[in-house]
mmCIF file of C-alpha atoms in Angstrom:
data_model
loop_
_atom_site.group_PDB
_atom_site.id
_atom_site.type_symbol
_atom_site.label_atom_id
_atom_site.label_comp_id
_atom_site.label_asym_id
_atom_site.label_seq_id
_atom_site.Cartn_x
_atom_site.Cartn_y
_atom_site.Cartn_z
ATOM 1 C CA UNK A 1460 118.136 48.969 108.804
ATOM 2 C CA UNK A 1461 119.844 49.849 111.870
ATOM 3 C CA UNK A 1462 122.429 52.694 112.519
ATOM 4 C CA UNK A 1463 125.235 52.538 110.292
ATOM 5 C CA UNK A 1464 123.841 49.331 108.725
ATOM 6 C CA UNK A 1465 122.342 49.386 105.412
ATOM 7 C CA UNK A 1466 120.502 47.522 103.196
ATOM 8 C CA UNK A 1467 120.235 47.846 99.281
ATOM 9 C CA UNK A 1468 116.457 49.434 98.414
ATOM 10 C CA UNK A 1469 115.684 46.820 95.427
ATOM 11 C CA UNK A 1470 117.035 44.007 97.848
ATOM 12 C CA UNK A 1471 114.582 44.802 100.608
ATOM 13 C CA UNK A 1472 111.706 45.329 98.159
ATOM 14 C CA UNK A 1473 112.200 42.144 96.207
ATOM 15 C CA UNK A 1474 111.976 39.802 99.475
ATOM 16 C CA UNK A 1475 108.890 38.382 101.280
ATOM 17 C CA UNK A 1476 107.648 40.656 104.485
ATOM 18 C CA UNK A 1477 109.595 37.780 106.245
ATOM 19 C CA UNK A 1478 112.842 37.721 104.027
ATOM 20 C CA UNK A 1479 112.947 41.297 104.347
ATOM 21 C CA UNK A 1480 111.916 41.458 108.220
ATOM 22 C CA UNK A 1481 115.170 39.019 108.639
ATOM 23 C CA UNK A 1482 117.097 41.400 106.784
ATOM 24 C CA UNK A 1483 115.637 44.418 108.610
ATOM 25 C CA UNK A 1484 116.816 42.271 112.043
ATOM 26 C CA UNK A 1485 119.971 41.644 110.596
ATOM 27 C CA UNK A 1486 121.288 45.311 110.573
ATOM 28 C CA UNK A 1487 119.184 46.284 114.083
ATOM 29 C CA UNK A 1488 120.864 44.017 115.905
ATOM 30 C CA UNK A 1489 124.674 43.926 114.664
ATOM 31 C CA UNK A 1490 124.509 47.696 114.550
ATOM 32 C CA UNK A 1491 123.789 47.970 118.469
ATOM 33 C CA UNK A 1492 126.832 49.081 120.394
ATOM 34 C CA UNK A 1493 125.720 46.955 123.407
ATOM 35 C CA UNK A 1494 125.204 43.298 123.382
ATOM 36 C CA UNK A 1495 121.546 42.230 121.861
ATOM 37 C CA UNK A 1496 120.346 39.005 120.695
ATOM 38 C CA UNK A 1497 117.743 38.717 117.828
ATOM 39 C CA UNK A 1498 113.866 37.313 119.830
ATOM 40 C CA UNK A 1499 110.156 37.147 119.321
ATOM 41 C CA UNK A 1500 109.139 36.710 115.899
ATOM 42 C CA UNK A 1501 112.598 38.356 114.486
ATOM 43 C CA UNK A 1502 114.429 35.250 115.645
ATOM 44 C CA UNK A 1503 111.646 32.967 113.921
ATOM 45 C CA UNK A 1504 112.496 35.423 110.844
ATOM 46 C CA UNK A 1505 115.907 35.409 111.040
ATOM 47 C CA UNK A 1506 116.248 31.300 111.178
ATOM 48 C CA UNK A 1507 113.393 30.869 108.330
ATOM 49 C CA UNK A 1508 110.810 29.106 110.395
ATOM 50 C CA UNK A 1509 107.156 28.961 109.754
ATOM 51 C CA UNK A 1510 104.807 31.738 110.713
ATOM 52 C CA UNK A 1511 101.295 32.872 110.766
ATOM 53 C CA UNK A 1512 100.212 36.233 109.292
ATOM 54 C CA UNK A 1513 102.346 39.618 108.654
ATOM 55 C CA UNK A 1514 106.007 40.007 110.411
ATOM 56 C CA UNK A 1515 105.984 42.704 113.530
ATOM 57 C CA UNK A 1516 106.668 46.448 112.308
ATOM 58 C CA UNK A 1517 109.922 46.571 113.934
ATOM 59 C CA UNK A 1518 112.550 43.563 115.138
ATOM 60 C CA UNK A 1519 112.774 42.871 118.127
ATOM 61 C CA UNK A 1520 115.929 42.076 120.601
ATOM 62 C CA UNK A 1521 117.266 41.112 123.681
ATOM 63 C CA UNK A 1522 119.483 42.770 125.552
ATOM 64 C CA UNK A 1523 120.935 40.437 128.722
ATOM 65 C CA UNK A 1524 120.570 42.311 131.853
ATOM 66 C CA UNK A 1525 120.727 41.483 135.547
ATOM 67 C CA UNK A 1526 119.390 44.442 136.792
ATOM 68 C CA UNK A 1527 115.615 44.034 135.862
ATOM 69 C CA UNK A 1528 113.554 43.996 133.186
ATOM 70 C CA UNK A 1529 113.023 47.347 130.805
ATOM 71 C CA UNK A 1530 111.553 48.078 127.277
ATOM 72 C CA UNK A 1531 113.513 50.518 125.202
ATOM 73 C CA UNK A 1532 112.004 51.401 121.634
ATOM 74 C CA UNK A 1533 114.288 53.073 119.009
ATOM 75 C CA UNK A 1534 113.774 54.229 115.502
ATOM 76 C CA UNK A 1535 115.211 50.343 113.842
ATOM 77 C CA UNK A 1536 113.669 48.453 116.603
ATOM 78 C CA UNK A 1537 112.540 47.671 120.502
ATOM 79 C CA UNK A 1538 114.905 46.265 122.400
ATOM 80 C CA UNK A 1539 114.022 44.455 125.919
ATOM 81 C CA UNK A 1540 115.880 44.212 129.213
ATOM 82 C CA UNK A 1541 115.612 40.421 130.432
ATOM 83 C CA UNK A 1542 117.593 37.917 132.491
ATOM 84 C CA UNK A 1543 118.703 35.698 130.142
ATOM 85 C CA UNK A 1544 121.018 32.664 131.023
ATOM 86 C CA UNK A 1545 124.319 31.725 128.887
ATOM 87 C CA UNK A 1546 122.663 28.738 127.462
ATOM 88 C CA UNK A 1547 120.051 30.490 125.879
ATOM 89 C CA UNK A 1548 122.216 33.061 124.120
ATOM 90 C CA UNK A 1549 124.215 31.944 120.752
ATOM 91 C CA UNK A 1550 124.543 33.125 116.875
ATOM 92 C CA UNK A 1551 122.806 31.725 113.871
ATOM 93 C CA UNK A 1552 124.007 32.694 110.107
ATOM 94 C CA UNK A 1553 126.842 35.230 112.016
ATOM 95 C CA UNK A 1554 124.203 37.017 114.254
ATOM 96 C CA UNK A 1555 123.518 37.129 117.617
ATOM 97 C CA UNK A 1556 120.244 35.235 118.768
ATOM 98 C CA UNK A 1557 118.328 33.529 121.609
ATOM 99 C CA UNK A 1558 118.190 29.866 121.784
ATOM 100 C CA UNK A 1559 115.188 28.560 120.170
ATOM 101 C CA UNK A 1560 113.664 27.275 123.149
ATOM 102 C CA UNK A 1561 113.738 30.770 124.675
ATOM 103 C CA UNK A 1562 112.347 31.962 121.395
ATOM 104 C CA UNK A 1563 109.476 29.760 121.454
ATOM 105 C CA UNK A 1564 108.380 30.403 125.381
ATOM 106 C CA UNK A 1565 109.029 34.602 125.215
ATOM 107 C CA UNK A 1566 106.517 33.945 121.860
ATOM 108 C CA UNK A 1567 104.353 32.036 123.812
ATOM 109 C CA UNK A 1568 103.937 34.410 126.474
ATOM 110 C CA UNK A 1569 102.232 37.069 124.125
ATOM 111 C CA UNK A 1570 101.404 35.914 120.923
ATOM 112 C CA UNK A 1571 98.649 34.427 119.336
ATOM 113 C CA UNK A 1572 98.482 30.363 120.869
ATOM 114 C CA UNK A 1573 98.029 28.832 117.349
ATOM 115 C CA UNK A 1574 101.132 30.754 115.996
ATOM 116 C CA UNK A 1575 103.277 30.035 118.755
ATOM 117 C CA UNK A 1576 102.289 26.556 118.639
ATOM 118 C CA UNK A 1577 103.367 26.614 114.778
ATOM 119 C CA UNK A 1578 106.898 27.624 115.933
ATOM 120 C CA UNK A 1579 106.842 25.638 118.462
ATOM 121 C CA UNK A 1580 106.065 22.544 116.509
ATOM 122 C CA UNK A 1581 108.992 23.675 114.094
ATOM 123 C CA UNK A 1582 111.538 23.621 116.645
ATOM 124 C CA UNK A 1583 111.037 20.519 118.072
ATOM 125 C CA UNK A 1584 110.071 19.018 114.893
ATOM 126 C CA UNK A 1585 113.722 19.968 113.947
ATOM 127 C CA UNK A 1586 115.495 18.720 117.083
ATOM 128 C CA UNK A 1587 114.762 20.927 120.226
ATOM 129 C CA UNK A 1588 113.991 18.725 122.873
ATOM 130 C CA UNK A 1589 111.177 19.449 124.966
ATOM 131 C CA UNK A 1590 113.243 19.636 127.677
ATOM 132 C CA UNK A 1591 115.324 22.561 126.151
ATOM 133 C CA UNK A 1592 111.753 24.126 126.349
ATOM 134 C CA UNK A 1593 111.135 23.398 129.405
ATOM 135 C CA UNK A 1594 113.673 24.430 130.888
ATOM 136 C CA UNK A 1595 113.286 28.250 129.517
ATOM 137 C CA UNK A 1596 109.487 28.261 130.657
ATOM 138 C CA UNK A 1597 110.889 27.722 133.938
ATOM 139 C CA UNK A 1598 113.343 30.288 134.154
ATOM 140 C CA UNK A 1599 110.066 32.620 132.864
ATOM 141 C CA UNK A 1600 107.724 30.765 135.561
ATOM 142 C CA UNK A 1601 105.948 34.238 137.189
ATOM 143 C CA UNK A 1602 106.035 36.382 133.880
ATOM 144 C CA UNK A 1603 103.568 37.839 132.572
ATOM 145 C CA UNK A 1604 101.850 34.961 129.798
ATOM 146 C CA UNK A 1605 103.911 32.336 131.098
ATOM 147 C CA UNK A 1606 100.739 30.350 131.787
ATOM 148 C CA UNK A 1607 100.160 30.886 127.897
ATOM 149 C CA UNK A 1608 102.906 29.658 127.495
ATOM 150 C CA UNK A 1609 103.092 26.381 129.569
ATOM 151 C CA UNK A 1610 100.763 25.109 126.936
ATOM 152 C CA UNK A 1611 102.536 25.744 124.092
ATOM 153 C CA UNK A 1612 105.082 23.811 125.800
ATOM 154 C CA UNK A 1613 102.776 20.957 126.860
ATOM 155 C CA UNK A 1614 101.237 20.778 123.270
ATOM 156 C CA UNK A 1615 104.292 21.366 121.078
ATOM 157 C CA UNK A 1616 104.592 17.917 118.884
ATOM 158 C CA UNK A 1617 107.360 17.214 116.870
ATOM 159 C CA UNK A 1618 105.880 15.063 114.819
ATOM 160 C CA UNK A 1619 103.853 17.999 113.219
ATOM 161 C CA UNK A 1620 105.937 18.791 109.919
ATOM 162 C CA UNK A 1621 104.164 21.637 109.090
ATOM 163 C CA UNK A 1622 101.880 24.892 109.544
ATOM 164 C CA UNK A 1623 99.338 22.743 108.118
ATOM 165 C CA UNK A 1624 99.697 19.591 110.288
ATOM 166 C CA UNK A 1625 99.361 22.052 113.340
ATOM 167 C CA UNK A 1626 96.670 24.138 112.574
ATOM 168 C CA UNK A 1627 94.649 20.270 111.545
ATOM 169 C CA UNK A 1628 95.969 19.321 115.313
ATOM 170 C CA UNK A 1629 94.239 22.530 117.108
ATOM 171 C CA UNK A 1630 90.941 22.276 115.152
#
């Protein structure tokens, strides 16, 4: 599951394409020699959250960097090159991982609007403020999808306490 970081076979095969895309996230990014945060939909895996459809073929992290922005992908998983502030960088269950809010506006930027909305809706709906959201979709004002984005942002209701609920909400 990443180098030097193993998972058993039955364990793996047992889980949910979620459970086992957490696991899978797990080893890739406590295996990397330099510092990188769990992101995109292996974040949402790794904390349990709600999600549309199959997991991505390979986690995803986030490797802090001041020097630009750069995609590097490796045989346990892709790794990207961002600025990313203090405040949005943290641990959850032991691992390294970006802050929801960043979670929910890198999402945003790329994915499906429905599905990011989902997350979205689960974050705040378990006590991200808006704000928090905010804030990161300001600090990605200019990127690529951060229009997409915005209305995640705008739309994201905590009050939604489900997949369900949301998907009723965009229809």
């Amino acid at each position: 599951v990443g180098k030097g970081a193993y998972a058993a076979t039955d364990e793996l095969a047992a889980a949910s394409p979620w459970a086992s895309h957490a696991i899978r996230t797990r080893g890739f990014v406590m295996s990397r020699r330099t510092h990188t945060l769990a992101a995109g939909w292996s974040a949402v895996a790794l904390r349990g959250l709600p999600a549309l459809g199959q997991p991505p073929e390979l986690p995803t992290g986030v490797q802090p960097s001041r020097t630009g922005h750069g995609t590097r992908l490796t045989h346990f998983g892709i790794v990207h090159a961002r600025e990313l502030l203090s405040e949005h960088q943290g641990r959850y269950a032991g691992c390294p991982i970006v802050s929801k809010a960043w979670m929910v506006v890198d999402l945003a930027r790329g994915a499906d609007r429905t599905a990011a909305l989902v997350v979205a809706d689960a974050v705040v709906h378990r006590g991200t403020a808006r704000r928090r959201l905010q804030g990161a979709l300001d600090q990605m004002c200019g990127w690529p999808g951060s229009d997409a984005a915005a209305w995640v942002v705008q739309h994201a209701d905590g009050g939604s306490e489900s997949a369900l609920e949301t998907l009723g909400r965009v229809a």
